[in-house]
mmCIF file of C-alpha atoms in Angstrom:
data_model
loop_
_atom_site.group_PDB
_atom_site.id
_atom_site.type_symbol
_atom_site.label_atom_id
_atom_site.label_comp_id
_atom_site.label_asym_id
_atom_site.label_seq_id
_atom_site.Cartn_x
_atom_site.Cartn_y
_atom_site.Cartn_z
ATOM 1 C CA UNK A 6 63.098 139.386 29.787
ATOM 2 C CA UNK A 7 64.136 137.189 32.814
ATOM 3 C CA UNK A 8 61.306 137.181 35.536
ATOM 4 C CA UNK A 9 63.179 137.271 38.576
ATOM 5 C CA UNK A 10 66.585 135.528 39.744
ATOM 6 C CA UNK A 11 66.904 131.938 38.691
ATOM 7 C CA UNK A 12 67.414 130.575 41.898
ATOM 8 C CA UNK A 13 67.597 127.003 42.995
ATOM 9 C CA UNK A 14 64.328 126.020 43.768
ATOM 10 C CA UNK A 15 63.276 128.200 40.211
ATOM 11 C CA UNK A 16 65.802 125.941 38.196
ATOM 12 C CA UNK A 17 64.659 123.166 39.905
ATOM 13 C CA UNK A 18 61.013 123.568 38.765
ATOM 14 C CA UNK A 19 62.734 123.866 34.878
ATOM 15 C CA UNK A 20 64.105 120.492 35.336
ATOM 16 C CA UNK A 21 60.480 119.253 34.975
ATOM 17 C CA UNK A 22 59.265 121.795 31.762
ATOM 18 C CA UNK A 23 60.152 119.920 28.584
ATOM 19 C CA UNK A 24 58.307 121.848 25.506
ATOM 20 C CA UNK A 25 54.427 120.985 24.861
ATOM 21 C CA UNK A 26 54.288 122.764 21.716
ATOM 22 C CA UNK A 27 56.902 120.282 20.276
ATOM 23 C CA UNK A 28 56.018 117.223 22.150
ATOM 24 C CA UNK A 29 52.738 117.394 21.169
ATOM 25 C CA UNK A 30 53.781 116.472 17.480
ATOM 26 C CA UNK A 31 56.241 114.423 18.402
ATOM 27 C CA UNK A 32 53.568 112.180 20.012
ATOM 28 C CA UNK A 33 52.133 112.359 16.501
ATOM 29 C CA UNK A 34 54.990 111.160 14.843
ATOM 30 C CA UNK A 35 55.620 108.363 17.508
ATOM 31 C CA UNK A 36 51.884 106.865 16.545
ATOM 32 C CA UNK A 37 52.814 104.423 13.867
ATOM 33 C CA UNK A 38 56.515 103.714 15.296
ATOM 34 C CA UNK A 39 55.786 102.237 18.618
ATOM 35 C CA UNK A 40 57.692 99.098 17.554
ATOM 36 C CA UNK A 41 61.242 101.494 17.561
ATOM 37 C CA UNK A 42 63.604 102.208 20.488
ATOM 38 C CA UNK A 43 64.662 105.639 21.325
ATOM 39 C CA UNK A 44 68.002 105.576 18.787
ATOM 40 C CA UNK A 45 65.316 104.301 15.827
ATOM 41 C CA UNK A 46 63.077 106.413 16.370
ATOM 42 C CA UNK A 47 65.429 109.840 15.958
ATOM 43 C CA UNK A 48 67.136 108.438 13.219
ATOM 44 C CA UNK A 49 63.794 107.773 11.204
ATOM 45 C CA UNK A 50 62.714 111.127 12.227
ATOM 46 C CA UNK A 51 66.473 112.721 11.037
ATOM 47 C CA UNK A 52 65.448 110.533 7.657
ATOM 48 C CA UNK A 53 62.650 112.424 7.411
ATOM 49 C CA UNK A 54 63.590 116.089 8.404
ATOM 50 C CA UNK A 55 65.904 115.346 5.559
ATOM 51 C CA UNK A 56 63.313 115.366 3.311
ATOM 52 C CA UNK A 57 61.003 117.830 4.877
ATOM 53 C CA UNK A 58 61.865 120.606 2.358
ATOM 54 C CA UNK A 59 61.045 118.474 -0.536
ATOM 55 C CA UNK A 60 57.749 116.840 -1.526
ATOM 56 C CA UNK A 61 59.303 113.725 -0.694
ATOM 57 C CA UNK A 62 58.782 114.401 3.163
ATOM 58 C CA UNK A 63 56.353 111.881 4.745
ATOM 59 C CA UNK A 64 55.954 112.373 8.523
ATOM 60 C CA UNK A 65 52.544 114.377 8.859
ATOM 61 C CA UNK A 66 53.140 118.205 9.894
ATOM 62 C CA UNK A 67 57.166 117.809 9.950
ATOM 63 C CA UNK A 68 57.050 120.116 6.371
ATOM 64 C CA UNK A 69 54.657 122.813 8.132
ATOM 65 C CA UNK A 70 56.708 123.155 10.970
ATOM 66 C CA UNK A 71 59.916 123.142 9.711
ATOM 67 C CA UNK A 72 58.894 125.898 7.780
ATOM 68 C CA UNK A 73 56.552 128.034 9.749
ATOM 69 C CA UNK A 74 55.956 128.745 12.899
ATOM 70 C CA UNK A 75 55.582 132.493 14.571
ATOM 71 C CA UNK A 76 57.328 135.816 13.272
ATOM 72 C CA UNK A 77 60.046 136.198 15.584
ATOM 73 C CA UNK A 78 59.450 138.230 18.785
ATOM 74 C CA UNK A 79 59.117 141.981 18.897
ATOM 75 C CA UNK A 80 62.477 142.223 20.803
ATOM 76 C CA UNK A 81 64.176 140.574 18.516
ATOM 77 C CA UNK A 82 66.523 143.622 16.555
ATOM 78 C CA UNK A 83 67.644 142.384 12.983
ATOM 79 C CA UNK A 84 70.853 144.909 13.485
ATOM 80 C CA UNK A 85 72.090 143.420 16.190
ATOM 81 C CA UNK A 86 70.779 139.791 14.931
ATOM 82 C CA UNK A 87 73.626 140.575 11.521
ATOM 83 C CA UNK A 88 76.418 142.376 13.595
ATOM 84 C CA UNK A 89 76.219 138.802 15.885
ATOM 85 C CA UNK A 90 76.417 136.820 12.823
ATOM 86 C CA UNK A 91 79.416 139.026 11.799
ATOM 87 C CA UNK A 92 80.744 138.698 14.772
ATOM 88 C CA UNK A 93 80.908 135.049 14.279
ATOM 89 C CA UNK A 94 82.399 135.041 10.784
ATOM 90 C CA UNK A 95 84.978 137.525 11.826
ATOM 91 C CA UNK A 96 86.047 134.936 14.810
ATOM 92 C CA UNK A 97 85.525 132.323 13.870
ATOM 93 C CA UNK A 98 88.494 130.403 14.263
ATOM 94 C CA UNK A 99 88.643 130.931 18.223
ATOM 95 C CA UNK A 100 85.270 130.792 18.586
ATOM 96 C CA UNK A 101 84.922 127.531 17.090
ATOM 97 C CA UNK A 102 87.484 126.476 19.056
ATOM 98 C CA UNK A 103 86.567 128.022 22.249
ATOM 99 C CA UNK A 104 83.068 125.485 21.612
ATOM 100 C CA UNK A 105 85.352 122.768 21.162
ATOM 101 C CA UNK A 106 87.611 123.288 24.591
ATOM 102 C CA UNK A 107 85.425 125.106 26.540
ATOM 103 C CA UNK A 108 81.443 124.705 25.567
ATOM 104 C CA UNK A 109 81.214 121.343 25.295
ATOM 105 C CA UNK A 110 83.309 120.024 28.108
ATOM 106 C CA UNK A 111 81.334 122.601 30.200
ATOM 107 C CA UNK A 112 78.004 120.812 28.790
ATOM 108 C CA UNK A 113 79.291 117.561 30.010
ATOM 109 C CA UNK A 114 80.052 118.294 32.896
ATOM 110 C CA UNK A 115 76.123 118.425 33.683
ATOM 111 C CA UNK A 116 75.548 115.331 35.280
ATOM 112 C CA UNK A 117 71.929 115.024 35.209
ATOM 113 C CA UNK A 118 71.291 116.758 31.607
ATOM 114 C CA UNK A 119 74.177 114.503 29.952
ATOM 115 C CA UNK A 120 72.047 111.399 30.577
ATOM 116 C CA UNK A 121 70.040 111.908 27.535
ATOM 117 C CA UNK A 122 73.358 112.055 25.601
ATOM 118 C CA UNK A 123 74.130 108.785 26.929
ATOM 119 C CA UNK A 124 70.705 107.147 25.129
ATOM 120 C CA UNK A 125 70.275 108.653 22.073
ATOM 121 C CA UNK A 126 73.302 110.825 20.881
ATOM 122 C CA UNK A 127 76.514 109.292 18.332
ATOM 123 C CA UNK A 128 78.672 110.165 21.096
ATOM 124 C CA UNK A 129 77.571 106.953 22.775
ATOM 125 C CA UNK A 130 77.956 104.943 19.703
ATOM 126 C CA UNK A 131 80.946 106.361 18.683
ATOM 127 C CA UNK A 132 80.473 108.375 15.332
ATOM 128 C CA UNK A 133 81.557 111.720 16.950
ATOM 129 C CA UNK A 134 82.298 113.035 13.409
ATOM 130 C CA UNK A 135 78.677 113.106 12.348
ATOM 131 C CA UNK A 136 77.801 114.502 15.923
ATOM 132 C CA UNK A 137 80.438 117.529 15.504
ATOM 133 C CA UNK A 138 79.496 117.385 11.411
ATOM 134 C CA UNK A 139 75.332 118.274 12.417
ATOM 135 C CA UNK A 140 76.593 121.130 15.220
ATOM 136 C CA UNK A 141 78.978 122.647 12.326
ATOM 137 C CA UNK A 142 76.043 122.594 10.083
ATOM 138 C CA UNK A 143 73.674 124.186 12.685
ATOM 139 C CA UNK A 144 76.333 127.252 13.118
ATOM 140 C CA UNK A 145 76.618 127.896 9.867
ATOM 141 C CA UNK A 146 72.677 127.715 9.115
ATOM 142 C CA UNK A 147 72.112 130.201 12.004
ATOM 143 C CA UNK A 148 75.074 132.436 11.683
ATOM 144 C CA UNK A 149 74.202 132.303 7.712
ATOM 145 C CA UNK A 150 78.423 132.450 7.332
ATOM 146 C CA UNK A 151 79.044 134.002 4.240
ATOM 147 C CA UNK A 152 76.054 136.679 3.823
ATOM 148 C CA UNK A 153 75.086 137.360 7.312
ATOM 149 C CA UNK A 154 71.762 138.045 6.791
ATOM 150 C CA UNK A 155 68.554 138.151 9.560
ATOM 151 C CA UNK A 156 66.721 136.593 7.082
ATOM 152 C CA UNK A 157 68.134 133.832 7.340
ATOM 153 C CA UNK A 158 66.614 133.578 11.144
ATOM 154 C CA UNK A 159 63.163 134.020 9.604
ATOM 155 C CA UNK A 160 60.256 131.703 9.153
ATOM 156 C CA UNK A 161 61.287 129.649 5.820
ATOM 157 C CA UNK A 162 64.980 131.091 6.349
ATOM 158 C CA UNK A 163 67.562 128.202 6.796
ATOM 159 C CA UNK A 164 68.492 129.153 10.291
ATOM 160 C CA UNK A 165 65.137 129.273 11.095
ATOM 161 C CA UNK A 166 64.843 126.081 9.388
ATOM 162 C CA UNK A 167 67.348 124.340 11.270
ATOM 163 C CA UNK A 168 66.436 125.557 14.925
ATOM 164 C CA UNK A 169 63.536 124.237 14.344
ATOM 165 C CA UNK A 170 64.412 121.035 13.287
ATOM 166 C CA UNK A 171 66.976 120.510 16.232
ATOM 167 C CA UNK A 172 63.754 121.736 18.828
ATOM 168 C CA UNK A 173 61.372 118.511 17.167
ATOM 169 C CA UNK A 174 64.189 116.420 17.711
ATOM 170 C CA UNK A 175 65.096 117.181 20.773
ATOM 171 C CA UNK A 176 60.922 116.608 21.391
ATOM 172 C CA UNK A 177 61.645 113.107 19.721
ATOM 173 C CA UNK A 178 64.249 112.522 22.292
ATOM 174 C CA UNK A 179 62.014 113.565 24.947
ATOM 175 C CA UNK A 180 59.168 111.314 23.946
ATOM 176 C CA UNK A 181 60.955 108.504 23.327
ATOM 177 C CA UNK A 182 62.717 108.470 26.667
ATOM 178 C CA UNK A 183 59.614 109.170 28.523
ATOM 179 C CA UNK A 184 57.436 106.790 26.551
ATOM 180 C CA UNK A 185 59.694 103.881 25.541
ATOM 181 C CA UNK A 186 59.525 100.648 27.547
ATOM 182 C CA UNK A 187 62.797 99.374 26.984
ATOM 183 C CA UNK A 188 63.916 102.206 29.244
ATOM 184 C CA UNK A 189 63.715 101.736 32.313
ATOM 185 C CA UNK A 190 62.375 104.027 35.062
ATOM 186 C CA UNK A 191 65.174 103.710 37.697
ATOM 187 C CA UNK A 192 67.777 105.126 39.676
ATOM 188 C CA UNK A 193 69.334 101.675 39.918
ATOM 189 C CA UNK A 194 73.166 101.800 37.925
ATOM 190 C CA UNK A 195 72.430 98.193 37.006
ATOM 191 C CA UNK A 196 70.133 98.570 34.419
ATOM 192 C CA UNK A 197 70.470 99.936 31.101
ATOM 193 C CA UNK A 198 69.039 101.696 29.130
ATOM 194 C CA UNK A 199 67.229 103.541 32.378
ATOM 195 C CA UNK A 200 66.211 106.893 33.170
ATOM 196 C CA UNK A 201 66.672 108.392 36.741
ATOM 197 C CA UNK A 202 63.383 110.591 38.163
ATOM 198 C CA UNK A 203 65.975 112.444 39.658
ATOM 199 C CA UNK A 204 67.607 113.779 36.686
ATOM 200 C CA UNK A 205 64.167 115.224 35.954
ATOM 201 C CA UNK A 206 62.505 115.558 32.438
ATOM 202 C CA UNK A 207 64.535 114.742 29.262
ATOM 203 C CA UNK A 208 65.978 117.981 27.439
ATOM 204 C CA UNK A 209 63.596 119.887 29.934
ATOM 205 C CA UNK A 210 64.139 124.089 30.477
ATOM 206 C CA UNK A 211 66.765 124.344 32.101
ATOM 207 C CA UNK A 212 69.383 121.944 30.053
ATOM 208 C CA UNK A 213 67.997 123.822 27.430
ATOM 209 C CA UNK A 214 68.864 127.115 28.791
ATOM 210 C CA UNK A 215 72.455 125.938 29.977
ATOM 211 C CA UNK A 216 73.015 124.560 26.498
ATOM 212 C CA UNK A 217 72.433 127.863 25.282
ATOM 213 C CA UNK A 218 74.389 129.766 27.740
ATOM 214 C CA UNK A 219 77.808 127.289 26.462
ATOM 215 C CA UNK A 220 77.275 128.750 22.963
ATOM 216 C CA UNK A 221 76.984 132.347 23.625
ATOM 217 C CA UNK A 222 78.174 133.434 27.379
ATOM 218 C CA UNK A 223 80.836 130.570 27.602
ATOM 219 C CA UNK A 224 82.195 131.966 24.064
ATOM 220 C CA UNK A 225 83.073 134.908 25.012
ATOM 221 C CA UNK A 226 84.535 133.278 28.596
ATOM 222 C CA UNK A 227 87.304 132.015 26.461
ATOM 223 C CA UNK A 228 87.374 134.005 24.192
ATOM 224 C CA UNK A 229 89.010 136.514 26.697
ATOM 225 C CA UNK A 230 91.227 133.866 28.320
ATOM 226 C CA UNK A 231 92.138 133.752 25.015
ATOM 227 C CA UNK A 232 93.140 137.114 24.580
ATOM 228 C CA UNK A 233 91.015 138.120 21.638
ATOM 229 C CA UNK A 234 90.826 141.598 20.953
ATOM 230 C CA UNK A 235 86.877 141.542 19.971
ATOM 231 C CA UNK A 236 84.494 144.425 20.416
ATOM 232 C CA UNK A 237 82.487 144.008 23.800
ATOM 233 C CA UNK A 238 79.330 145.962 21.447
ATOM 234 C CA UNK A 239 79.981 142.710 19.073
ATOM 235 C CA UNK A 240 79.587 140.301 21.460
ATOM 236 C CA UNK A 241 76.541 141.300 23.351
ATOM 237 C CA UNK A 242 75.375 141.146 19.332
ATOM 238 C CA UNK A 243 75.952 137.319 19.383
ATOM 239 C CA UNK A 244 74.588 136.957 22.954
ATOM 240 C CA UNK A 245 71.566 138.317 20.905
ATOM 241 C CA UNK A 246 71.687 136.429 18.066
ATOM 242 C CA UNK A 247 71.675 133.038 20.329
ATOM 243 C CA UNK A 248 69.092 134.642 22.393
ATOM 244 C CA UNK A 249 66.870 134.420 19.591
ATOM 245 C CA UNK A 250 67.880 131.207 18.387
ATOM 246 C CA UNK A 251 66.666 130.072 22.063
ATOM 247 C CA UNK A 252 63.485 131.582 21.455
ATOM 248 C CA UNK A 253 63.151 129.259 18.078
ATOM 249 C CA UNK A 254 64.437 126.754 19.934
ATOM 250 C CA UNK A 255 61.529 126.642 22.661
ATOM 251 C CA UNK A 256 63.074 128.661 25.481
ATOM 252 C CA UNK A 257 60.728 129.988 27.458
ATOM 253 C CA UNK A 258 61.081 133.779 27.078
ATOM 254 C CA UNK A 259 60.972 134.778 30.241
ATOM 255 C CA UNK A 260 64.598 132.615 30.589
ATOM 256 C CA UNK A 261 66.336 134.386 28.258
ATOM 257 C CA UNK A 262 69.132 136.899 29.315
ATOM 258 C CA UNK A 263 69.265 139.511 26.635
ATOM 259 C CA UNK A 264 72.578 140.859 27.862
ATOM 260 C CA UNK A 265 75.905 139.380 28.535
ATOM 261 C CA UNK A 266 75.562 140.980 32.230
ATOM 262 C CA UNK A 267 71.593 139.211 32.766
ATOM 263 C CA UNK A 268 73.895 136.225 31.515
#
């Protein structure tokens, strides 16, 4: 699916690609709020993704795209979509903590991507446990621990659900950084809260792509430092699995590497 090597100058160009499809309704729910700074702004929309499933939710199209969206792409092969989730549940003890000691130190160490963590995330505020609590929640949604079905990656299936929910946030993020003026737009350490041009566009391609890449290639990195005895079959299976997940989450599909070797 990739469209050539992803070169410097190619990655660099992804730095400035954030996700019109879900930034254009996160300009929609932004109208009304203009008075809220980047933090308030994702927490009213988490209040309201809350409710999204419900008749109680009140943010105009959150509901409708939470639960629809497209079919997911011809590629996509429900057999290898459950033998990933499988995979998952039958590892899940190193691979859970492989994303604590090697994903997410390996996601901080991106300088320029991190920033956004920095504004809006717990981590800055210090509630970690709600931060790791949500990314639990998100793995188990997806990986549908338990049953292990496809379906659950399926318009209207929680996974599905979820992904999508985490891509209009991240738009909310990406609004709200770009769009809020009590962030300034400067490279100068001084100020605070500020956002660099260098660092490019907030949550743009390729942070998202890297992000995905510490869930699924990373993984299986430690996982063989570690010494687990999994079945290489099984793990290109979860590359899969996450490969779709990108797709829900607003990869561009041309990005995605659909084997552990295009990886």
């Amino acid at each position: 699916m990739t469209s050539g090597p992803l070169d410097d100058r190619r990655l660099d160009e992804l730095r400035t690609i954030g996700d019109p499809e879900a930034d254009a309704l996160a300009a929609t729910l932004r109208a009304g709020h203009e008075q809220l700074d980047e933090r308030d702004l994702v927490r009213a929309v988490l209040e309201q993704i809350r409710y999204a499933g419900t008749d109680g939710g009140r943010l105009v199209g959150v509901r409708d795209w939470l639960c629809g969206g497209p079919p997911l792409p011809d590629w996509a092969d429900r057999a290898r979509i459950q033998a990933g989730q499988e995979f998952f549940c039958e590892w899940a003890l190193p691979i859970c903590t492989s994303l604590f000691c090697a994903s997410l130190p390996t996601g901080y160490a991106a300088a320029n991507g991190v920033q956004v963590l920095a504004l809006t995330s717990d981590l800055a505020t210090g509630d970690m446990r709600r931060r790791i609590a949500e990314t639990a929640q998100m793995l188990i949604d997806i990986m549908d621990l338990g049953t292990s079905s496809p379906d659950a990656l399926e318009p209207g299936g929680q996974g599905h659900v979820t992904a999508r929910g985490v891509r209009l946030l991240h738009a909310v993020v990406r609004h709200a950084i770009t769009t809020s003026p009590a962030v300034a737009r400067t490279c100068d350490e001084t100020v605070s809260p500020r956002w660099c041009p260098a660092w490019g566009h907030p949550v743009n391609q390729e942070d998202l792509l890297g992000t995905l890449l510490t869930f699924s290639l990373c993984v299986l990195h430690a996982l063989d430092r570690l010494g687990i005895p999994y079945d290489p079959d099984a793990g290109e299976s979860y590359m899969h699995v996450w490969c779709v997940v990108g797709r829900i989450l607003g990869i561009d599909p041309g990005l995605l590497p659909l084997t552990r070797r295009e990886a």
